[in-house]
PDB file of C-alpha atoms in Angstrom:
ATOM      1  CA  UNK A   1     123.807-134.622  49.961  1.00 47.00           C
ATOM      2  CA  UNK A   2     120.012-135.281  49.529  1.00 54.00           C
ATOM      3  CA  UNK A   3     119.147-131.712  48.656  1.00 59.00           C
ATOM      4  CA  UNK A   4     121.974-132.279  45.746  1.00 53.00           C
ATOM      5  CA  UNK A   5     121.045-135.756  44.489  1.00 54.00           C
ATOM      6  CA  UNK A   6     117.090-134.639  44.304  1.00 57.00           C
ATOM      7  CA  UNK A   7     118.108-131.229  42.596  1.00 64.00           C
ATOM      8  CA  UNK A   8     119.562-133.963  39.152  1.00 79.00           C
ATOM      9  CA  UNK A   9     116.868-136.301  39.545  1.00 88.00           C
ATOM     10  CA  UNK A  10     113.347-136.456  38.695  1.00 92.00           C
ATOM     11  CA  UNK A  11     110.349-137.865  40.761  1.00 93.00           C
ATOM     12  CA  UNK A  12     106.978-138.261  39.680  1.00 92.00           C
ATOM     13  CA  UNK A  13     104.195-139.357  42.124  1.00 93.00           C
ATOM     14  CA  UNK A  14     101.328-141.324  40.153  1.00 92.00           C
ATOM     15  CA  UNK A  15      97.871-140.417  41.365  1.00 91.00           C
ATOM     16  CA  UNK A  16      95.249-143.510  40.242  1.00 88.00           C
ATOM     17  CA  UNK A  17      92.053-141.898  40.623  1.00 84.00           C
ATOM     18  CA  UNK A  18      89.598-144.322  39.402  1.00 78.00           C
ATOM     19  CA  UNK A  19      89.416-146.287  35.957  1.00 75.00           C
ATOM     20  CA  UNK A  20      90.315-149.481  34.340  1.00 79.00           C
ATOM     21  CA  UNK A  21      93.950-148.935  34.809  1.00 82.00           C
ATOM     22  CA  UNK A  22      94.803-148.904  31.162  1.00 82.00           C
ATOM     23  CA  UNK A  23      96.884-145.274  31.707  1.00 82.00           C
ATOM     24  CA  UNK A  24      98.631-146.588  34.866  1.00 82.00           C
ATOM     25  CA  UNK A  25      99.901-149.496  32.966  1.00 84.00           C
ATOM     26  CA  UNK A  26     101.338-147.137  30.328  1.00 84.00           C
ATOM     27  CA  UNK A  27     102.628-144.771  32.564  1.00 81.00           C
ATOM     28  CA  UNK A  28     104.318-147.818  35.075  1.00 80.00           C
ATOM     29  CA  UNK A  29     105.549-149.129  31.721  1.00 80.00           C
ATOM     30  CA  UNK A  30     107.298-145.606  30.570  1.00 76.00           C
ATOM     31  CA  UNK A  31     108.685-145.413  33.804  1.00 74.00           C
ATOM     32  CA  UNK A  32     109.860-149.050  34.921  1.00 74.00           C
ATOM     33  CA  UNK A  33     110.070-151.093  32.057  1.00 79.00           C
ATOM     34  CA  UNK A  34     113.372-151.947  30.778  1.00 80.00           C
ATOM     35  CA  UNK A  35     112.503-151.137  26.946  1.00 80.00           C
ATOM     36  CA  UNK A  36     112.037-147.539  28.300  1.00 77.00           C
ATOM     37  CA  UNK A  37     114.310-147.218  31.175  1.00 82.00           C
ATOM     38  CA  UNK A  38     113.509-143.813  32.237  1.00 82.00           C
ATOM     39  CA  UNK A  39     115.736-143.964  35.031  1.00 84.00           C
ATOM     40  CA  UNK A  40     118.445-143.981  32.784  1.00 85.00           C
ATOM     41  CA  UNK A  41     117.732-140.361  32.433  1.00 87.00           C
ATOM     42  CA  UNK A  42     116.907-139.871  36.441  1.00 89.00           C
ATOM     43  CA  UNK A  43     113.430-139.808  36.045  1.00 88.00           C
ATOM     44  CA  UNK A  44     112.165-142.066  39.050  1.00 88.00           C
ATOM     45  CA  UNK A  45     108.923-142.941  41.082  1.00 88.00           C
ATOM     46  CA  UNK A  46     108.046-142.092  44.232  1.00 90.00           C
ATOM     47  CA  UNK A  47     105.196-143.029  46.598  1.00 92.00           C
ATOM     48  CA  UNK A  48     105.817-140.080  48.860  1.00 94.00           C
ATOM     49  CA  UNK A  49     104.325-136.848  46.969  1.00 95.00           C
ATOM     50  CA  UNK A  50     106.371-134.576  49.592  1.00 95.00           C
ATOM     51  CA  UNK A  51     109.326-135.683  47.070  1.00 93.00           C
ATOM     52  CA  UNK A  52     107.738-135.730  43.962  1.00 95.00           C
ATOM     53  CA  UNK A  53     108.555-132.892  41.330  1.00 95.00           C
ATOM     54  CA  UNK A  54     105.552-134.272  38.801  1.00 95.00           C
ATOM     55  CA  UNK A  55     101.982-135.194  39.673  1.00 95.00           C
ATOM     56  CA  UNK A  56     100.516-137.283  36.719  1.00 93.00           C
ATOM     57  CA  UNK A  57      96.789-138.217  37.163  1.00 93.00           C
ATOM     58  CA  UNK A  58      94.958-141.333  35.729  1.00 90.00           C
ATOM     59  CA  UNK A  59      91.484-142.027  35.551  1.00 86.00           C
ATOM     60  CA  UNK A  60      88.192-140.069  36.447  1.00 85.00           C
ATOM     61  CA  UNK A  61      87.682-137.913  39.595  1.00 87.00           C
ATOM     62  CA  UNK A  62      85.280-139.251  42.310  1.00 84.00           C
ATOM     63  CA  UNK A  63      83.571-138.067  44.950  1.00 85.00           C
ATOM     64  CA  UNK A  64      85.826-140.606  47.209  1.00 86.00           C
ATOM     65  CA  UNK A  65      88.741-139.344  45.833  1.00 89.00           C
ATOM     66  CA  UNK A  66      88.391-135.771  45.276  1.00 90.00           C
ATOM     67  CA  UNK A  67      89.981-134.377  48.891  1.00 93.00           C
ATOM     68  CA  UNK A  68      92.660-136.947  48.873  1.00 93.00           C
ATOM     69  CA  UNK A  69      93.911-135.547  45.167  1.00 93.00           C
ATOM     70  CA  UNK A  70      93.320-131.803  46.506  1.00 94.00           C
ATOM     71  CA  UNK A  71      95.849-133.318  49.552  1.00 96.00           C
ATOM     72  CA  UNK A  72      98.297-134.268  47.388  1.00 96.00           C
ATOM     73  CA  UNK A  73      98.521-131.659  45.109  1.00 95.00           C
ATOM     74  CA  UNK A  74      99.405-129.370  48.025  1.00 96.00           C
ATOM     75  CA  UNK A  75     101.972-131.561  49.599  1.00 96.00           C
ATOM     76  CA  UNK A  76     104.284-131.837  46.691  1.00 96.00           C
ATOM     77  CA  UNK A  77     106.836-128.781  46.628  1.00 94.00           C
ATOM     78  CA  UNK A  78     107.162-125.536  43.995  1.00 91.00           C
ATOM     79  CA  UNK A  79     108.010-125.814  41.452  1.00 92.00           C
ATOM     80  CA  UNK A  80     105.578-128.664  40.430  1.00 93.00           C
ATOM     81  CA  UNK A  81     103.664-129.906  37.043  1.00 96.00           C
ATOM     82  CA  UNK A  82     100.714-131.357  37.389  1.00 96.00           C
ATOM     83  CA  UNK A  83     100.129-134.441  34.042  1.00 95.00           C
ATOM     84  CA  UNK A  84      96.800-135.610  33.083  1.00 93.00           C
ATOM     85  CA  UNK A  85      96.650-138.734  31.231  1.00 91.00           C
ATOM     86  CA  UNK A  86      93.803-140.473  29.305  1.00 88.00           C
ATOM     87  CA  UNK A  87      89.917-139.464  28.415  1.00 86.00           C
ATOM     88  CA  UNK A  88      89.003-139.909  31.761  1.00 85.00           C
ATOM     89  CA  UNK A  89      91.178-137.851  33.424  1.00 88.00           C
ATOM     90  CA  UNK A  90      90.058-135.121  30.576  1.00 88.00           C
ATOM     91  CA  UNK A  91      86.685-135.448  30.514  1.00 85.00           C
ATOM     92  CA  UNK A  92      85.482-138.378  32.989  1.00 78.00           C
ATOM     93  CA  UNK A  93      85.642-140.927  30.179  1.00 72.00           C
ATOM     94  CA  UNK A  94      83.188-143.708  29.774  1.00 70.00           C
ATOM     95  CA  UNK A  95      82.143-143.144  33.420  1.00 65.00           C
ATOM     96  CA  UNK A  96      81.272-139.799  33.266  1.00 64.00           C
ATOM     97  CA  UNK A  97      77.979-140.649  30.903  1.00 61.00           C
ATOM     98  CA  UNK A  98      77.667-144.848  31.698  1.00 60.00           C
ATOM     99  CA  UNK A  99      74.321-144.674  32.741  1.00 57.00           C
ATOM    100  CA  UNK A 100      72.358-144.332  29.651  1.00 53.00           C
ATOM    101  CA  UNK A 101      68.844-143.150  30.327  1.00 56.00           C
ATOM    102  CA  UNK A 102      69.692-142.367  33.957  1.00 56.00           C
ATOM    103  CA  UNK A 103      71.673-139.222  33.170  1.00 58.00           C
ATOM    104  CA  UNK A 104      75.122-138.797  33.808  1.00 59.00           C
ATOM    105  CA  UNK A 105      77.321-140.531  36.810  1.00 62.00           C
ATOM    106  CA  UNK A 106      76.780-138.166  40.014  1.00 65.00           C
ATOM    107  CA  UNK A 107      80.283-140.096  41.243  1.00 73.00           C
ATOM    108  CA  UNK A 108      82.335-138.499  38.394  1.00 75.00           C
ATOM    109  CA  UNK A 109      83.143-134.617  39.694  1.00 78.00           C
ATOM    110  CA  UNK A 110      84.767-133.335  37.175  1.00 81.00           C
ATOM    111  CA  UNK A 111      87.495-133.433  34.949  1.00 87.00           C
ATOM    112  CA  UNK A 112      91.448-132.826  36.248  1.00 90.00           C
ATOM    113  CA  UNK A 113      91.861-129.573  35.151  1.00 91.00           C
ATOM    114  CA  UNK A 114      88.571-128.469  37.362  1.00 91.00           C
ATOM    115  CA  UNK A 115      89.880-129.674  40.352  1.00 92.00           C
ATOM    116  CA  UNK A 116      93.648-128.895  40.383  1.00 94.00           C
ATOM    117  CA  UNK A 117      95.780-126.790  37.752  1.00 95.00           C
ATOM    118  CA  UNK A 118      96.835-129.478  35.122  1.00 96.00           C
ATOM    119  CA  UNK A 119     100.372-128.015  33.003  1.00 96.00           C
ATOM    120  CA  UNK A 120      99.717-131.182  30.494  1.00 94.00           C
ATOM    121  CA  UNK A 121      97.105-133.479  28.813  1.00 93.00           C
ATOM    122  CA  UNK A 122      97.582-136.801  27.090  1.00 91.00           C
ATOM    123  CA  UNK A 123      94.824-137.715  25.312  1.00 88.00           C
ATOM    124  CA  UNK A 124      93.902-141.255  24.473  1.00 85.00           C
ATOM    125  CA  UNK A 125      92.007-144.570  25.776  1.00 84.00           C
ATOM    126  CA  UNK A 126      94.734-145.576  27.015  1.00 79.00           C
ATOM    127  CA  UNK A 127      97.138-143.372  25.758  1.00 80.00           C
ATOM    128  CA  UNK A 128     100.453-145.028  24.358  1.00 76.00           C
ATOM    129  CA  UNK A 129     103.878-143.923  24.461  1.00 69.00           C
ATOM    130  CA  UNK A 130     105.616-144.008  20.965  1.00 69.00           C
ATOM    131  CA  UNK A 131     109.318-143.538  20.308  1.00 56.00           C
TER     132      UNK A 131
END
């Protein structure tokens, strides 16, 4: 019966990587709010990436959180997409070059699509959805 429900429905695991949480509100608010009321249209979110069928990644990548996002990516089943949202997760941001004279942030890796295989990119600081 589980193989059957999760086969109609949708889940999508939201990896935070580091930012000012202005994509995880929008995504949170796509997802949860009532205006939107994606699960309407089965389209829920999980916390367990072993059931998720959509990886969507906020913010920069870190040195602190570059295994952990590897880990993930691996432990959610084929077939997958992998979601990058905002300038950060596309290029590092405002963190990638924040240090002025200093050079660039040695904390910021690199973007998303360096690390893992990204399938989409939403631009935008923070992007916002738009009916």
């Amino acid at each position: 019966m589980k193989t059957l429900a999760r086969k109609k429905c949708i889940h999508v695991f939201l990896a935070y990587t580091g930012g000012c949480n202005g994509c995880d509100i929008e995504v949170v608010n796509a997802v949860l709010s009532p205006y939107y009321d994606a699960e309407q249209y089965n389209v829920f979110l999980t916390f367990n990436p072993r059931e998720a069928d959509i990886l969507i990644v906020s913010g920069c990548v870190t040195l602190a959180n570059l295994k952990p996002l590897k880990e993930i990516y691996k432990k959610i089943p084929e077939p997958k997409a992998v979601v990058a949202v905002g300038s950060c997760a596309l290029m590092g941001g405002v963190y990638k070059n924040i240090y002025g004279d200093l050079g660039p942030s040695e904390f910021v890796v690199a973007p998303v699509d360096k690390v893992i295989p990204v399938d989409v990119k939403v631009p935008g600081c923070a992007p916002r959805l738009k009916i």
